[in-house]
Coordinates of C-alpha atoms in Angstrom, one line a residue:
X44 CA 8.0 9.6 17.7
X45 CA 6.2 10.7 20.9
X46 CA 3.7 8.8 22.4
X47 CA 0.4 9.1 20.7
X48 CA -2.7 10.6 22.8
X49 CA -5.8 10.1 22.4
X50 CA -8.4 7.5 20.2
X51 CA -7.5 5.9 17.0
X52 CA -8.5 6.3 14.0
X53 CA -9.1 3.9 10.9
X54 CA -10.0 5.1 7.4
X55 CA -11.1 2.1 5.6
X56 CA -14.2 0.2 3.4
X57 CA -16.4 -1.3 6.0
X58 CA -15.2 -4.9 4.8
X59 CA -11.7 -4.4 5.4
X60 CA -10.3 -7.7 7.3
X61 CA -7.2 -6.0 8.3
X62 CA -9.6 -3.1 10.2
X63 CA -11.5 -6.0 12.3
X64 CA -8.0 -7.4 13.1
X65 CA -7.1 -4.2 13.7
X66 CA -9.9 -3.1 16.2
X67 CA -9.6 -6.4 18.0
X68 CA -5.7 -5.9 19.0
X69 CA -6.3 -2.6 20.2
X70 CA -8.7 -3.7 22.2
X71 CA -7.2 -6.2 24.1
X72 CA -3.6 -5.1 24.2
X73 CA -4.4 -1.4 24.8
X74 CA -7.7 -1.4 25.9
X75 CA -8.8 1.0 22.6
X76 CA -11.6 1.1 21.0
X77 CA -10.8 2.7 17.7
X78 CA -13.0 5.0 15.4
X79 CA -13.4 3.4 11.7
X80 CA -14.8 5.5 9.2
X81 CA -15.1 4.6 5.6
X82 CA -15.1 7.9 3.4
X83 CA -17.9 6.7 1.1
X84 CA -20.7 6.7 3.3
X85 CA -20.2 10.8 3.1
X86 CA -22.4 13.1 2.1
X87 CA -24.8 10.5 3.0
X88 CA -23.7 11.4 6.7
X89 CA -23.4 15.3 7.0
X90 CA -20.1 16.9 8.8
X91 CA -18.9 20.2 9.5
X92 CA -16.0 21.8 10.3
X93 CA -15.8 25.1 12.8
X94 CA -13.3 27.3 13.5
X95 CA -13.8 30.2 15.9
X96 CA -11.0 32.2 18.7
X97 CA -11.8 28.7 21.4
X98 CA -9.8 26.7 18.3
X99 CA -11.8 24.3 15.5
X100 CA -14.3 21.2 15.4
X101 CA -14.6 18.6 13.8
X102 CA -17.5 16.4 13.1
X103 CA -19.4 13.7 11.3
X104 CA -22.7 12.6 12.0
X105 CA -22.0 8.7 12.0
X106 CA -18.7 8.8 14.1
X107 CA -17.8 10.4 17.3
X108 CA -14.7 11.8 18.6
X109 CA -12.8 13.3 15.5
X110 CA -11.4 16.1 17.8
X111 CA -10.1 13.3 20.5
X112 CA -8.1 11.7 17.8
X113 CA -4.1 11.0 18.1
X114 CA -3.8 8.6 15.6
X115 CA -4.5 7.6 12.1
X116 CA -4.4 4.7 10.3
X117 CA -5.1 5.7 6.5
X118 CA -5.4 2.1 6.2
X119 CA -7.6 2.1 2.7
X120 CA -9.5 5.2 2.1
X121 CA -12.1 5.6 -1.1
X122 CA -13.7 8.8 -2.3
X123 CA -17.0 10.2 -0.9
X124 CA -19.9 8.7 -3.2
X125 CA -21.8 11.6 -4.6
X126 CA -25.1 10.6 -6.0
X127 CA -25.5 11.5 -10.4
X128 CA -27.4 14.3 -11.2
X129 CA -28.7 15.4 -14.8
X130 CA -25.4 17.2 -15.5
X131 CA -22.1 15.8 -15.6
X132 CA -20.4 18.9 -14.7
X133 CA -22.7 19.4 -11.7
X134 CA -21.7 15.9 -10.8
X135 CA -18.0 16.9 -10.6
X136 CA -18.3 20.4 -8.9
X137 CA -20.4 18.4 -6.1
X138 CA -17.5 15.4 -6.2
X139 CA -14.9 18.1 -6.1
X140 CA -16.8 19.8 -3.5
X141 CA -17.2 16.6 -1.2
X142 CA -13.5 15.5 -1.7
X143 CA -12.1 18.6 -0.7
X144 CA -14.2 18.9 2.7
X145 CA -13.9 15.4 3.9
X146 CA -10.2 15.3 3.4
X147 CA -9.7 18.8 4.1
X148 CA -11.6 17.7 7.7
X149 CA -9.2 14.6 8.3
X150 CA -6.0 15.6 6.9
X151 CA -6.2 18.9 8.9
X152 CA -6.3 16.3 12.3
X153 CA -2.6 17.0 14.1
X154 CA -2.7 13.4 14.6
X155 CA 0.3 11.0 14.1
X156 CA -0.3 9.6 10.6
X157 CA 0.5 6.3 9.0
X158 CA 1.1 7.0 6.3
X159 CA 0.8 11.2 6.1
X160 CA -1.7 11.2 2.7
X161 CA 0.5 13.3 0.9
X162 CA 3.1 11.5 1.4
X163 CA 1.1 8.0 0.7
X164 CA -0.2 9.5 -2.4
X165 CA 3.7 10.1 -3.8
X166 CA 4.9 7.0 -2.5
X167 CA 2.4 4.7 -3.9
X168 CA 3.5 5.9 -7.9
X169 CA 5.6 3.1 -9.1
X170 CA 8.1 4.7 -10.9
X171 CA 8.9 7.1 -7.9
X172 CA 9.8 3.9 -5.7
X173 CA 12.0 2.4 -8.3
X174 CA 14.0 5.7 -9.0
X175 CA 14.3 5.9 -5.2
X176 CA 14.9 2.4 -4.5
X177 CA 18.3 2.2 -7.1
X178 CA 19.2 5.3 -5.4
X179 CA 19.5 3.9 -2.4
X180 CA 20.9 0.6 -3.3
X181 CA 19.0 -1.6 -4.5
X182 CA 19.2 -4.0 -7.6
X183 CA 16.7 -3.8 -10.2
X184 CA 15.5 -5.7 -12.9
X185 CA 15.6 -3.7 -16.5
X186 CA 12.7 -2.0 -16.6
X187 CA 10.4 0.3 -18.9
X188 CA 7.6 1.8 -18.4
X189 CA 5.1 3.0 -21.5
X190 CA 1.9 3.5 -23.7
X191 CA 4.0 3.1 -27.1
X192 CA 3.6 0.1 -28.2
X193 CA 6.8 0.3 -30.6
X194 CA 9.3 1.1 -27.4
X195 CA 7.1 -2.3 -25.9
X196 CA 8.2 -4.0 -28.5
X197 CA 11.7 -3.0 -29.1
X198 CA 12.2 -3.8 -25.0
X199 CA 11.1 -7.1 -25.3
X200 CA 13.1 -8.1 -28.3
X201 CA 16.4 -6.8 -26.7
X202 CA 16.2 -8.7 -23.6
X203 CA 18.2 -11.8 -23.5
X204 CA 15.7 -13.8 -21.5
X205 CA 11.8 -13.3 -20.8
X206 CA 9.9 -10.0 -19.8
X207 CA 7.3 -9.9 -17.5
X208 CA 4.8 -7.1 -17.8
X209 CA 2.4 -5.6 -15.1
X210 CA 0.6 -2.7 -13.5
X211 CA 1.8 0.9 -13.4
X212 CA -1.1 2.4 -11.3
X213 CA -2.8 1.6 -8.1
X214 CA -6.3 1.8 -7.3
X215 CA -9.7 0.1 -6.3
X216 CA -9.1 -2.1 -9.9
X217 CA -9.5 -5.8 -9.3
X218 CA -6.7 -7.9 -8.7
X219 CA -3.9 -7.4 -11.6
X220 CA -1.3 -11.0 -11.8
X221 CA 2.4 -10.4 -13.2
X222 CA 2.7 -12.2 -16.3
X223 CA 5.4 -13.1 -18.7
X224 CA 5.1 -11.2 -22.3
X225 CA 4.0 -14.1 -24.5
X226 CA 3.8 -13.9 -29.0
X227 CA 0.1 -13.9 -28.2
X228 CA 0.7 -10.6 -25.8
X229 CA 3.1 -9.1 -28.5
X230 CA 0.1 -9.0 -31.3
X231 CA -2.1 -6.9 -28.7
X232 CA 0.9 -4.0 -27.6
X233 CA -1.4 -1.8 -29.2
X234 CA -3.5 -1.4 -26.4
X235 CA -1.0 -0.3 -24.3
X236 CA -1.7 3.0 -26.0
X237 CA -4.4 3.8 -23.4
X238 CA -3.1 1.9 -20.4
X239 CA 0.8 2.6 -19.8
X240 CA 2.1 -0.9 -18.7
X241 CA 5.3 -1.9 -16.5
X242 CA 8.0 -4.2 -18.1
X243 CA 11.0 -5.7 -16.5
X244 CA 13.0 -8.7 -17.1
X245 CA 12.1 -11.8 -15.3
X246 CA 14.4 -13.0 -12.3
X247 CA 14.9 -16.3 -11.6
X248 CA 14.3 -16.6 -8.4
X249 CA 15.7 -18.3 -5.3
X250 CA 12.6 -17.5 -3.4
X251 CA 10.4 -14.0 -2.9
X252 CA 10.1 -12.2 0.3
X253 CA 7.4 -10.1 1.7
X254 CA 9.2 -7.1 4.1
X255 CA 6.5 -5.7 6.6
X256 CA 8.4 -2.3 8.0
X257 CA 6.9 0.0 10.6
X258 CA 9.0 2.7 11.9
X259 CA 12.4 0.8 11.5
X260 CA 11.2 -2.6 12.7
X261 CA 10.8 -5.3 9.8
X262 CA 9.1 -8.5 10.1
X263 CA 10.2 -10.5 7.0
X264 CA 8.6 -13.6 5.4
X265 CA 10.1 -16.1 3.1
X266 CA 7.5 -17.3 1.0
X267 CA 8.7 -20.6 -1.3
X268 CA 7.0 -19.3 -4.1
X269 CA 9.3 -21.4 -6.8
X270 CA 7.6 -25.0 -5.6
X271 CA 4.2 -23.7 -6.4
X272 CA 2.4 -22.2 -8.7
X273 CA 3.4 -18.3 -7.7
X274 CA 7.0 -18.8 -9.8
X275 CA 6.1 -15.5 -11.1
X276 CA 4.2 -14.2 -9.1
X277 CA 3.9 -14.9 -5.3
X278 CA 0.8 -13.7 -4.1
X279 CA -0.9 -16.1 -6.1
X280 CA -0.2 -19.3 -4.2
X281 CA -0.7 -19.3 -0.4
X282 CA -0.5 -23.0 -0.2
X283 CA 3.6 -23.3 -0.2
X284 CA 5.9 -22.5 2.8
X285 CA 6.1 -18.9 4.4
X286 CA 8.8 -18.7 7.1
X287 CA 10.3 -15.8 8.7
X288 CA 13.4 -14.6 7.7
X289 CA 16.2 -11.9 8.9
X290 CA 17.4 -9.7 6.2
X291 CA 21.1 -8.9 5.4
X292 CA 22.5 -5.9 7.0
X293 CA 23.0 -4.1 4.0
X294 CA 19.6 -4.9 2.4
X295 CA 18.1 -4.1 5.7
X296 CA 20.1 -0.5 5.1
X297 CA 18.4 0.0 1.9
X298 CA 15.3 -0.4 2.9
X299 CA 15.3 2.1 5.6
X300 CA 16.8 4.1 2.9
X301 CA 13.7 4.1 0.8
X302 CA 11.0 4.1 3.5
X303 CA 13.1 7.3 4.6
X304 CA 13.0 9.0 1.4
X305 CA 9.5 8.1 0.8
X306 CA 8.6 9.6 3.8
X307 CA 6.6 6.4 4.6
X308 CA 6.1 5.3 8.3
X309 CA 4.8 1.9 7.0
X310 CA 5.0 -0.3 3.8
X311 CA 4.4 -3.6 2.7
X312 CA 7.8 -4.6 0.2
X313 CA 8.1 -7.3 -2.1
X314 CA 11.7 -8.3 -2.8
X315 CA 12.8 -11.2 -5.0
X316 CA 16.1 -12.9 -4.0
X317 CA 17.4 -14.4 -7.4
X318 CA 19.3 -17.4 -8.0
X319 CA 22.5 -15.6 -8.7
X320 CA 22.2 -14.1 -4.9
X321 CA 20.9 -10.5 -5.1
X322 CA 18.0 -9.2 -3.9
X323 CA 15.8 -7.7 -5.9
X324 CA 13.2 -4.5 -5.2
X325 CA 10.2 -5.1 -6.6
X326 CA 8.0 -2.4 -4.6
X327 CA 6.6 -1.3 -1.9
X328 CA 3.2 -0.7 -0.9
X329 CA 2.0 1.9 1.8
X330 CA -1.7 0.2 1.9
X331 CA -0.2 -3.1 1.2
X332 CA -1.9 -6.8 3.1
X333 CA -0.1 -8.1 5.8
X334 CA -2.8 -10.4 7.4
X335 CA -1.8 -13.6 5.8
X336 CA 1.7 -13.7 6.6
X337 CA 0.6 -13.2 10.5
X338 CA -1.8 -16.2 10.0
X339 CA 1.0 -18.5 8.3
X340 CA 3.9 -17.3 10.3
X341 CA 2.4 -16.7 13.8
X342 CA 4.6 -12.7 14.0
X343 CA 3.1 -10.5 15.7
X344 CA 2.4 -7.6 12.8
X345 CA -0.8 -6.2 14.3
X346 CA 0.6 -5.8 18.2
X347 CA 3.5 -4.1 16.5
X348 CA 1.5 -1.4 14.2
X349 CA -1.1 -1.4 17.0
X350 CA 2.0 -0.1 19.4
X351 CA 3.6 2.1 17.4
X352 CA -0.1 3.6 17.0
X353 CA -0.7 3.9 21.0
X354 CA 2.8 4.3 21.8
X355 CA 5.1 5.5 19.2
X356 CA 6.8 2.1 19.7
X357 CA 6.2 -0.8 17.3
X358 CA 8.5 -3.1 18.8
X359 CA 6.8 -5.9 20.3
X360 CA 7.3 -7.0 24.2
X361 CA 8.5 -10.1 25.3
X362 CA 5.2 -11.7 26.6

């Protein structure tokens, strides 16, 4: 990629930890000072958008520089908030409306993009990643995905050992834990009907892994997730060990594999490495948190997303 010019961009809620990080790397190891801009706060701000024979404008009345951007980081971008009238289908012309000029004005930057929204907005869909991820390689657990409850039901009963079930969708939901499928879960399939839910055999696991990839470079952490309480799933236990880890050739293959056909520049993977010695794709996240494993691990995620960002480059320099 060639070397971005100009300012930076972040798309993000105003309380996004990972933008603050952000900002303050930039700063000091490219002497940046980003824009953030969180989408909500429009039409509450007014923009506009100009195109005449000198070229086109862009601008918002709470940031500055839209035009001077080289960079994007559509780090985790919401809807603008359009306030109720007495009609609901007023209410979604003017949503409608809003959407399509706010991200009409951003996506239309020629910026670098991580990730391109399009592309994000594919990539995120579950079952995409696991039909491209066993296409390029990868092992994964049985899976089905459904709003019958009778196929549920049947799945469940066919597998030799336990099922876990979880999310299908993404989204500004709360916090959604893997579980496995108990009798008590089997009695309330029916509301599946509504909500089409994820369900894959469990893997007993060695330990999980938690694959950071920017642009080819990967910065992998082992997290110990079978001596605490995260044995099925990891992100709920921060208190056991996270150590970083080098990947196997071949698994390192497949990943680049997916990201490629994904069209992803970044993405957050979790991969399970079970006790019989594979390693497991789980899925991949192109919004996905990274902050944690910098804080427990000491690698240097931020300098490297910061660089590719500022430079095109996200390997990190020997200091």
């Amino acid at each position: 990629m060639a070397r971005a010019t100009g300012s930076v961009l972040i798309v993000t809620e105003a309380d996004d930890l990972h933008a603050d990080a952000m900002v303050a790397t930039l700063r000091k190891h490219h002497g940046v000072n980003p824009i953030r801009l969180d989408m909500r706060d429009f039409p509450r701000a007014t923009g506009s958008f100009r195109l005449d024979r000198a070229g086109t404008a862009r601008s918002l009345s709470h940031v500055h520089g839209l035009d001077e951007v080289g960079a994007v980081w559509w780090r985790r971008p919401h809807r603008a908030v359009v306030p109720s009238g007495v009609r609901r289908d007023d209410d979604d012309y003017r949503q409608a409306e809003c959407d399509g000029f706010l991200q009409g004005l951003l996506w239309s930057i020629p910026a670098v993009w991580v990730n391109d929204p399009g592309t994000d907005r594919t990539a995120t869909r579950k079952i995409v990643q696991l039909e491209t991820a066993r296409r390029a390689g990868f092992v994964i657990p049985e899976t089905l995905v459904t709003n019958d409850p009778d196929e549920a039901r049947s799945f469940v009963d066919s597998r030799p050992g336990a099922v876990v079930y979880k999310r299908t969708g993404t989204g500004p939901a709360e916090f959604s834990e893997t579980r496995v499928v108990t009798p008590a879960d089997l009695s309330r399939l029916d509301t599946i009907r509504s909500a089409p839910t994820t369900f894959q055999d469990y893997v007993e696991a060695d330990c999980d892994l938690r694959v950071v990839w920017i642009d080819g470079v990967e910065w992998t952490v082992r997290i110990d997730s079978q001596s605490g309480v995260g044995r099925v799933d990891s992100r709920l236990d921060t208190s056991v060990d996270f150590t970083p880890q080098r990947l196997p050739a071949t698994v390192s293959k497949s990943i680049a594999t997916v990201m490629g056909a994904l069209g992803l520049t970044f993405g957050v993977l979790d991969i399970r490495l079970g006790t019989d010695g594979e390693y497991y794709f789980l899925e991949v996240n192109p919004q996905g948190q990274f902050a944690y494993l910098e804080i427990k691990t000491g690698l240097p995620i931020f300098r490297s997303l910061a660089g590719y960002l500022v430079l095109g480059d996200a390997s990190v320099p020997q200091d």
